[in-house]
Amino acid sequence: MGFLTLFAKSAPTLLSLPSGSFTVDRKGAVLIGTLPSSFPTDLVRDIAQQVLAAFREAETAQLPLAELAINYSSLKIRARELRGGAIVFLSPKAIDAPANHS
Amino acid sequence: MDKTMETSHKILLVDDDPDLLAMYGELLAQLPSRPAVHTASGGHRAMAMLEAEPFRLLVCDLKMPKMDGLQVLSIVRRKYPQLRTVVLTSVVDEQFRSRAYALGVDLFWHKPSTEQEVKMFLECLESLLGREAESGFRGIQSKSLVDIIQLECISQSSSVLRITNGPLTGKIWIQDGELIDAEAGDLRGEAAFQKILSWKMGSFETLPPEPSRARTILKSYNGLLLESAQALDEARGEAAAEGTAVPTSPLAHLSQVEGVEFVLVMKSGDGGEPVARGLENPQHMAAWTRASMERFRALGERLRAGVLEQIEGLGPQRNVVLARQGETEFCVGWKHSMSLGEIREMMKKVLALWAS
């Protein structure tokens, strides 16, 4: 039975949007976080890099920023600049969806 | 040749389960409009097919390996905004229903399990396929709001017109060819009607009539339209006489909104030349705006987080908001003293002004 499960195709899963926060240093290394372990670490790093790059490039454009809020229809990312690094908060949004069709 | 065959719609059905693909493929092919049903066993294949030929409707599963349905829908919304989209899934988690609707899907269906549900599902798809062809709404968009109201009233119609102007929404209730009520923000009745008429552009939607709506407008539609036109003329005349608030460009209009320090507007994509007001060196700001919008749009697709609505930045010198409306990207600078709540409210005004 174990032999069979070894080759069994794993069922695809859907990515849940996480709620929590993490801290990242100026080099993009994630120091500490409260995001669920099911949320992929490469996506956490991805968020961190994009946020740090946005802070850095804003400064180059002579627009120093202390805080960024990125609003998606299903998720809000809020980042506070922290000595070159950042603390990042993720919070999924509740959306009023139409009634169930089935 | 049968005319329906010549104009048959094309449906793209995406699911990683070949049995389901075959079963739903057969079901959909039997719809009254006899659509041509194409199938794809995964997201990447579906994207390639959409690239190769136009489709009318995409029916997509959510749980698929490599590229899931939310990723497919994110890309589809951006690249093919005219394509109708339906989610057909066995996922029951409410979060994913919300996220699918946030991505702008037309319908979200759990895979039907009874004959009755299958019948309803097929009826919905048929309705969705025919909706655009049967509706005259897109043709109306080139007419003014006054034309539409006159048309509704002359034909003794009963309906509710919902008018959207950027982030602003208004409603006009028409019952048996009479204007009975209007609503725009906090305004109701005649004041709301006049406010809505002052919007020069927008999109319209006809909703079912609401006969029980209380009547607040008692004047005839002709009288009210005339009064509104006069009021608008007078307002323009007064502004011109004062010699102040007649900005010569749309950007000047935007920069007069309370709290605005600068405005930068450009067409999205690399080719759009930025135009700005209140900025000494708009090129740097334009580059940052473009890079940030693209960076966070792409991040949103990877996260399946839905549409990027707005980016807000708070700084020690000034605050800034990046937003997109249609093909236009905005970077608006706000006074440092304003709170985020105030900025959001005023940003709505800026976008509404631009839309009108």
Coordinates of C-alpha atoms in Angstrom, one line a residue:
Chain A
M1 CA 0.0 0.0 0.0
G2 CA 2.9 2.3 0.9
F3 CA 4.5 1.5 -2.4
L4 CA 1.3 2.5 -4.3
T5 CA 1.0 5.8 -2.4
L6 CA 4.6 6.6 -3.3
F7 CA 3.6 7.0 -6.9
A8 CA 0.1 8.5 -6.3
K9 CA -0.4 11.9 -7.9
S10 CA -0.9 14.5 -5.2
A11 CA -4.1 16.4 -5.5
P12 CA -3.6 20.0 -6.5
T13 CA -4.3 22.6 -3.8
L14 CA -5.3 26.2 -3.9
L15 CA -3.3 28.9 -2.3
S16 CA -5.1 30.5 0.7
L17 CA -4.3 34.1 1.3
P18 CA -2.6 34.3 4.7
S19 CA -3.2 36.7 7.6
G20 CA -0.2 37.7 9.6
S21 CA 3.0 39.6 9.5
F22 CA 6.7 39.2 9.0
T23 CA 9.9 41.3 9.4
V24 CA 12.5 41.5 6.8
D25 CA 16.0 43.0 6.9
R26 CA 17.6 45.4 4.4
K27 CA 19.0 42.5 2.4
G28 CA 15.6 40.8 2.1
A29 CA 16.1 38.1 4.6
V30 CA 13.0 37.2 6.6
L31 CA 13.8 37.5 10.3
I32 CA 10.6 36.6 12.1
G33 CA 7.0 36.1 11.1
T34 CA 3.5 35.0 12.1
L35 CA 2.4 33.7 8.7
P36 CA 1.1 30.1 8.6
S37 CA 3.7 27.6 7.6
S38 CA 1.4 26.5 4.8
F39 CA 2.1 29.7 3.0
P40 CA 5.1 29.2 0.6
T41 CA 8.3 30.8 1.8
D42 CA 9.3 31.8 -1.7
L43 CA 6.1 34.0 -1.9
V44 CA 7.0 35.6 1.5
R45 CA 10.5 36.4 0.1
D46 CA 8.9 37.7 -3.1
I47 CA 6.6 40.1 -1.2
A48 CA 9.6 41.2 0.9
Q49 CA 11.7 41.9 -2.2
Q50 CA 9.0 43.9 -4.0
V51 CA 8.2 46.0 -1.0
L52 CA 11.9 46.8 -0.3
A53 CA 12.5 47.6 -4.0
A54 CA 9.4 50.0 -3.9
F55 CA 10.8 51.8 -0.8
R56 CA 14.3 52.1 -2.3
E57 CA 13.1 53.3 -5.7
A58 CA 10.7 55.8 -4.1
E59 CA 13.7 57.3 -2.3
T60 CA 15.6 57.5 -5.7
A61 CA 12.6 59.4 -7.1
Q62 CA 13.0 61.9 -4.2
L63 CA 9.9 60.6 -2.5
P64 CA 11.0 59.0 0.8
L65 CA 8.2 56.8 2.2
A66 CA 7.7 55.4 5.7
E67 CA 4.8 53.2 4.8
L68 CA 3.2 51.5 1.9
A69 CA -0.2 50.0 1.5
I70 CA -0.9 47.8 -1.5
N71 CA -4.6 47.2 -2.0
Y72 CA -5.7 44.2 -4.0
S73 CA -9.4 43.2 -4.3
S74 CA -8.8 40.2 -2.1
L75 CA -5.7 41.2 0.0
K76 CA -4.1 44.2 1.6
I77 CA -0.4 44.4 2.1
R78 CA 0.9 47.0 4.5
A79 CA 4.6 47.6 4.9
R80 CA 6.4 49.9 7.3
E81 CA 10.0 50.9 6.6
L82 CA 12.3 49.7 9.4
R83 CA 15.9 50.9 9.1
G84 CA 16.3 49.8 5.5
G85 CA 14.2 46.7 6.1
A86 CA 10.5 46.5 6.7
I87 CA 7.7 45.0 8.7
V88 CA 5.0 43.7 6.5
F89 CA 1.3 42.9 7.4
L90 CA -0.9 40.8 5.2
S91 CA -4.7 40.8 5.7
P92 CA -7.2 39.1 3.3
K93 CA -10.2 41.2 2.6
A94 CA -13.7 39.9 3.0
I95 CA -15.7 40.4 -0.2
D96 CA -19.4 40.3 -0.6
A97 CA -19.9 37.6 -3.2
P98 CA -23.2 37.0 -4.9
A99 CA -25.4 34.2 -3.6
N100 CA -24.4 30.6 -4.2
H101 CA -25.4 29.5 -7.7
S102 CA -25.6 25.9 -7.0
Chain B
M1 CA -25.9 26.8 -44.1
D2 CA -27.7 27.3 -40.8
K3 CA -27.1 30.8 -39.6
T4 CA -26.6 29.7 -36.0
M5 CA -23.7 27.6 -37.1
E6 CA -22.1 30.5 -38.8
T7 CA -22.1 32.7 -35.7
S8 CA -21.7 30.0 -33.1
H9 CA -19.9 31.1 -30.0
K10 CA -16.7 29.4 -28.8
I11 CA -16.4 28.1 -25.3
L12 CA -13.1 27.1 -23.7
L13 CA -13.5 24.5 -21.0
V14 CA -10.5 24.1 -18.6
D15 CA -10.2 21.2 -16.2
D16 CA -7.4 18.8 -15.3
D17 CA -9.8 15.8 -15.1
P18 CA -10.2 14.3 -18.6
D19 CA -13.5 12.6 -17.7
L20 CA -15.1 15.8 -16.6
L21 CA -13.7 17.6 -19.7
A22 CA -15.4 15.0 -21.9
M23 CA -18.7 15.0 -20.0
Y24 CA -19.0 18.8 -19.7
G25 CA -17.8 19.2 -23.3
E26 CA -20.7 17.1 -24.5
L27 CA -23.2 18.9 -22.2
L28 CA -22.1 22.4 -23.4
A29 CA -22.2 21.4 -27.0
Q30 CA -25.9 20.7 -26.6
L31 CA -26.7 24.2 -25.5
P32 CA -29.5 25.8 -27.7
S33 CA -27.0 28.2 -29.3
R34 CA -24.8 25.2 -30.3
P35 CA -21.5 26.6 -29.3
A36 CA -18.2 25.2 -30.4
V37 CA -16.6 23.7 -27.3
H38 CA -12.8 23.5 -27.0
T39 CA -11.1 21.9 -24.1
A40 CA -7.8 22.4 -22.2
S41 CA -6.4 20.1 -19.5
G42 CA -4.5 22.8 -17.8
G43 CA -3.9 26.5 -17.3
H44 CA -0.9 26.8 -19.6
R45 CA -2.6 25.0 -22.4
A46 CA -5.7 27.3 -21.9
M47 CA -3.5 30.4 -22.1
A48 CA -2.0 29.2 -25.4
M49 CA -5.4 28.5 -26.9
L50 CA -6.7 31.9 -25.8
E51 CA -3.7 33.5 -27.5
A52 CA -4.3 31.6 -30.7
E53 CA -8.0 32.4 -31.3
P54 CA -10.8 34.4 -29.7
F55 CA -13.3 32.8 -27.4
R56 CA -16.6 34.0 -26.1
L57 CA -16.7 32.1 -22.8
L58 CA -14.1 30.5 -20.5
V59 CA -15.3 27.8 -18.1
C60 CA -12.5 27.1 -15.6
D61 CA -11.9 24.7 -12.8
L62 CA -10.0 26.1 -9.7
K63 CA -7.9 23.3 -8.4
M64 CA -5.5 22.4 -11.1
P65 CA -1.8 21.5 -11.0
K66 CA 1.0 23.9 -12.0
M67 CA -1.3 26.8 -12.9
D68 CA -4.5 27.0 -10.8
G69 CA -7.8 28.5 -11.8
L70 CA -7.3 31.7 -9.9
Q71 CA -4.0 32.3 -11.7
V72 CA -5.7 31.6 -15.1
L73 CA -8.5 34.1 -14.2
S74 CA -6.1 36.8 -13.1
I75 CA -4.3 36.7 -16.4
V76 CA -7.5 36.4 -18.4
R77 CA -9.1 39.4 -16.7
R78 CA -6.1 41.5 -17.7
K79 CA -5.4 40.2 -21.2
Y80 CA -9.0 39.5 -22.4
P81 CA -11.4 41.8 -20.5
Q82 CA -14.2 41.0 -23.0
L83 CA -14.1 37.3 -22.3
R84 CA -16.9 36.0 -20.2
T85 CA -15.7 33.8 -17.4
V86 CA -17.3 31.1 -15.3
V87 CA -15.8 29.1 -12.5
L88 CA -16.9 25.5 -12.3
T89 CA -15.4 23.8 -9.2
S90 CA -15.9 21.4 -6.4
V91 CA -14.2 23.8 -4.0
V92 CA -16.6 24.8 -1.3
D93 CA -14.4 27.2 0.7
E94 CA -16.1 30.6 0.7
Q95 CA -12.7 32.4 0.5
F96 CA -12.2 31.1 -3.0
R97 CA -15.7 32.1 -4.2
S98 CA -15.0 35.7 -2.9
R99 CA -11.6 35.8 -4.6
A100 CA -13.0 34.5 -7.9
Y101 CA -15.7 37.3 -7.8
A102 CA -13.0 39.8 -6.8
L103 CA -11.3 38.8 -10.0
G104 CA -14.4 39.7 -11.9
V105 CA -15.8 36.3 -12.9
D106 CA -19.3 36.3 -14.3
L107 CA -20.5 33.2 -12.5
F108 CA -19.2 30.8 -9.8
W109 CA -20.7 27.3 -9.8
H110 CA -20.1 24.3 -7.7
K111 CA -20.0 21.3 -10.0
P112 CA -23.6 20.3 -10.4
S113 CA -24.6 17.0 -8.8
T114 CA -28.3 16.7 -9.7
E115 CA -30.1 16.8 -13.0
Q116 CA -31.9 20.0 -11.9
E117 CA -28.5 21.7 -11.1
V118 CA -27.1 20.7 -14.5
K119 CA -30.2 22.2 -16.1
M120 CA -29.8 25.4 -14.2
F121 CA -26.1 25.6 -15.0
L122 CA -26.7 25.2 -18.7
E123 CA -29.4 27.8 -18.7
C124 CA -27.1 30.2 -17.0
L125 CA -24.4 29.6 -19.5
E126 CA -26.8 30.0 -22.4
S127 CA -28.0 33.3 -20.9
L128 CA -24.4 34.4 -20.5
L129 CA -23.5 33.5 -24.1
G130 CA -26.4 35.5 -25.5
R131 CA -26.4 38.4 -23.1
E132 CA -24.0 40.7 -25.0
A133 CA -25.6 40.0 -28.4
E134 CA -29.1 40.6 -27.3
S135 CA -28.5 43.7 -25.2
G136 CA -28.5 47.1 -26.7
F137 CA -26.6 48.6 -23.8
R138 CA -23.2 48.8 -25.5
G139 CA -24.8 50.9 -28.3
I140 CA -26.3 53.3 -25.8
Q141 CA -22.9 54.1 -24.3
S142 CA -22.2 56.6 -27.1
K143 CA -25.4 58.6 -26.3
S144 CA -25.7 61.1 -23.5
L145 CA -27.4 60.4 -20.3
V146 CA -30.2 62.8 -21.3
D147 CA -30.8 60.8 -24.4
I148 CA -31.1 57.6 -22.4
I149 CA -33.5 59.1 -19.9
Q150 CA -35.7 60.6 -22.7
L151 CA -35.7 57.2 -24.4
E152 CA -36.9 55.4 -21.3
C153 CA -39.5 58.0 -20.5
I154 CA -40.9 58.3 -24.1
S155 CA -41.2 54.6 -24.3
Q156 CA -43.2 54.6 -21.0
S157 CA -40.6 52.2 -19.6
S158 CA -40.1 51.1 -16.0
S159 CA -36.5 50.6 -15.0
V160 CA -33.7 51.6 -12.7
L161 CA -30.7 53.2 -14.4
R162 CA -27.5 52.7 -12.5
I163 CA -24.8 55.2 -13.6
T164 CA -21.2 54.7 -12.7
N165 CA -18.8 57.5 -13.0
G166 CA -15.4 56.3 -11.8
P167 CA -15.9 55.5 -8.1
L168 CA -19.2 57.4 -8.0
T169 CA -22.5 55.6 -8.5
G170 CA -25.9 57.1 -9.0
K171 CA -29.3 55.6 -9.6
I172 CA -32.4 56.9 -11.3
W173 CA -35.8 55.3 -10.9
I174 CA -38.2 55.4 -13.8
Q175 CA -41.8 54.1 -13.4
D176 CA -44.2 54.0 -16.4
G177 CA -42.2 56.7 -18.2
E178 CA -42.0 59.0 -15.2
L179 CA -38.9 59.9 -13.2
I180 CA -39.8 59.0 -9.6
D181 CA -36.5 59.1 -7.7
A182 CA -32.8 59.5 -7.9
E183 CA -29.9 58.8 -5.6
A184 CA -26.2 59.9 -5.7
G185 CA -24.1 59.7 -2.6
D186 CA -26.0 61.4 0.2
L187 CA -28.3 63.2 -2.2
R188 CA -31.8 62.1 -3.1
G189 CA -34.5 63.3 -5.4
E190 CA -34.0 66.3 -7.7
A191 CA -30.7 67.3 -6.2
A192 CA -29.3 63.8 -6.9
F193 CA -30.8 63.8 -10.4
Q194 CA -29.0 67.1 -11.2
K195 CA -25.8 65.8 -9.7
I196 CA -25.9 62.7 -11.9
L197 CA -26.6 64.8 -15.0
S198 CA -23.5 66.9 -14.3
W199 CA -21.4 63.8 -15.0
K200 CA -20.3 64.1 -18.5
M201 CA -19.2 60.5 -18.9
G202 CA -19.9 57.1 -17.3
S203 CA -21.3 53.7 -17.9
F204 CA -24.9 52.8 -17.7
E205 CA -26.7 49.7 -16.6
T206 CA -30.4 49.0 -16.7
L207 CA -31.7 47.2 -13.6
P208 CA -35.2 45.7 -13.1
P209 CA -37.9 48.2 -12.1
E210 CA -38.7 48.8 -8.4
P211 CA -42.4 49.7 -8.4
S212 CA -42.5 50.1 -4.6
R213 CA -39.8 52.8 -4.6
A214 CA -41.2 55.9 -2.9
R215 CA -41.7 58.9 -5.2
T216 CA -39.6 62.0 -4.4
I217 CA -39.6 63.6 -7.8
L218 CA -42.9 65.1 -8.9
K219 CA -41.9 67.2 -11.9
S220 CA -42.1 65.9 -15.5
Y221 CA -39.0 64.5 -17.0
N222 CA -38.9 67.3 -19.6
G223 CA -39.2 70.0 -17.0
L224 CA -36.5 68.4 -14.9
L225 CA -34.1 67.9 -17.8
L226 CA -34.6 71.6 -18.8
E227 CA -33.9 72.8 -15.2
S228 CA -30.8 70.6 -14.9
A229 CA -29.4 72.0 -18.2
Q230 CA -30.1 75.5 -17.1
A231 CA -28.5 74.9 -13.7
L232 CA -25.3 73.5 -15.4
D233 CA -25.2 76.5 -17.8
E234 CA -25.5 78.9 -14.9
A235 CA -22.8 77.2 -12.9
R236 CA -20.4 77.4 -15.8
G237 CA -21.3 81.0 -16.4
E238 CA -20.7 81.9 -12.7
A239 CA -17.3 80.2 -12.7
A240 CA -16.3 82.0 -15.9
A241 CA -17.5 85.4 -14.5
E242 CA -15.4 84.9 -11.3
G243 CA -12.5 84.3 -13.6
T244 CA -11.2 81.6 -11.2
A245 CA -12.3 78.1 -11.5
V246 CA -12.2 77.5 -15.2
P247 CA -9.1 75.3 -15.5
T248 CA -7.9 74.9 -19.0
S249 CA -6.8 71.3 -18.8
P250 CA -8.1 68.2 -17.1
L251 CA -4.9 68.1 -15.0
A252 CA -5.6 71.6 -13.7
H253 CA -9.0 70.4 -12.6
L254 CA -7.4 67.5 -10.7
S255 CA -4.8 69.7 -9.0
Q256 CA -7.6 71.9 -7.6
V257 CA -8.9 69.1 -5.5
E258 CA -8.3 69.8 -1.8
G259 CA -5.0 68.5 -0.5
V260 CA -3.5 67.7 -3.9
E261 CA 0.2 68.7 -4.2
F262 CA 0.9 67.2 -7.6
V263 CA -0.7 65.1 -10.3
L264 CA 1.0 62.8 -12.8
V265 CA -1.0 61.0 -15.4
M266 CA 0.2 58.6 -18.2
K267 CA -1.0 55.9 -20.4
S268 CA -0.1 52.5 -19.0
G269 CA 2.7 50.6 -20.7
D270 CA 6.1 51.8 -21.7
G271 CA 4.9 54.1 -24.5
G272 CA 2.8 56.5 -22.5
E273 CA 4.4 59.9 -22.1
P274 CA 3.7 61.3 -18.6
V275 CA 2.0 64.6 -18.2
A276 CA 2.2 66.3 -14.8
R277 CA 1.3 69.3 -12.8
G278 CA 3.1 70.4 -9.6
L279 CA 6.2 68.3 -10.3
E280 CA 9.6 69.7 -11.2
N281 CA 10.9 66.5 -12.5
P282 CA 8.1 64.2 -13.5
Q283 CA 10.3 61.6 -15.3
H284 CA 11.6 60.1 -12.0
M285 CA 8.2 60.0 -10.5
A286 CA 6.7 58.5 -13.7
A287 CA 9.4 55.8 -13.7
W288 CA 8.7 54.9 -10.1
T289 CA 5.0 54.8 -10.7
R290 CA 5.3 52.6 -13.7
A291 CA 7.7 50.2 -12.0
S292 CA 5.6 50.0 -8.8
M293 CA 2.3 49.4 -10.6
E294 CA 3.9 46.7 -12.7
R295 CA 5.8 45.2 -9.8
F296 CA 2.7 44.9 -7.5
R297 CA 0.4 43.9 -10.4
A298 CA 2.7 41.0 -11.1
L299 CA 3.0 40.1 -7.4
G300 CA -0.8 40.1 -7.2
E301 CA -1.0 37.6 -10.0
R302 CA 1.5 35.3 -8.2
L303 CA -0.4 35.6 -5.0
R304 CA -3.8 35.2 -6.7
A305 CA -4.8 38.3 -4.7
G306 CA -7.1 39.8 -7.3
V307 CA -7.0 43.1 -9.0
L308 CA -4.5 45.7 -7.9
E309 CA -6.8 48.6 -6.8
Q310 CA -4.5 51.2 -5.4
I311 CA -1.1 51.7 -3.8
E312 CA -0.7 54.3 -1.0
G313 CA 2.5 55.6 0.3
L314 CA 3.0 57.7 3.4
G315 CA 6.1 59.8 3.8
P316 CA 7.6 62.4 6.0
Q317 CA 7.3 65.0 3.3
R318 CA 4.3 64.0 1.3
N319 CA 1.9 61.2 0.8
V320 CA 1.2 59.6 -2.6
V321 CA -1.4 57.4 -4.2
L322 CA -1.0 55.3 -7.3
A323 CA -4.0 54.1 -9.1
R324 CA -5.2 53.0 -12.5
Q325 CA -8.4 53.8 -14.4
G326 CA -8.8 52.0 -17.7
E327 CA -5.6 52.5 -19.6
T328 CA -4.5 55.5 -17.5
E329 CA -2.2 55.4 -14.6
F330 CA -2.2 58.1 -11.9
C331 CA 0.3 59.2 -9.3
V332 CA -1.2 61.8 -7.1
G333 CA 0.8 63.6 -4.3
W334 CA -1.1 64.6 -1.2
K335 CA -0.3 66.9 1.7
H336 CA 1.7 65.3 4.5
S337 CA -0.9 66.5 7.0
M338 CA -3.7 64.4 5.5
S339 CA -4.8 61.1 7.1
L340 CA -5.0 58.0 4.9
G341 CA -8.8 58.1 5.2
E342 CA -9.0 61.6 4.0
I343 CA -6.6 60.8 1.1
R344 CA -8.7 57.9 0.0
E345 CA -11.9 60.0 0.0
M346 CA -10.2 62.8 -2.0
M347 CA -8.6 60.3 -4.4
K348 CA -12.1 59.1 -5.3
K349 CA -12.9 62.6 -6.2
V350 CA -9.8 62.9 -8.4
L351 CA -10.6 59.7 -10.3
A352 CA -14.3 60.8 -10.7
L353 CA -13.2 64.2 -12.0
W354 CA -10.9 62.5 -14.5
A355 CA -13.6 60.2 -15.6
S356 CA -16.0 63.1 -16.2

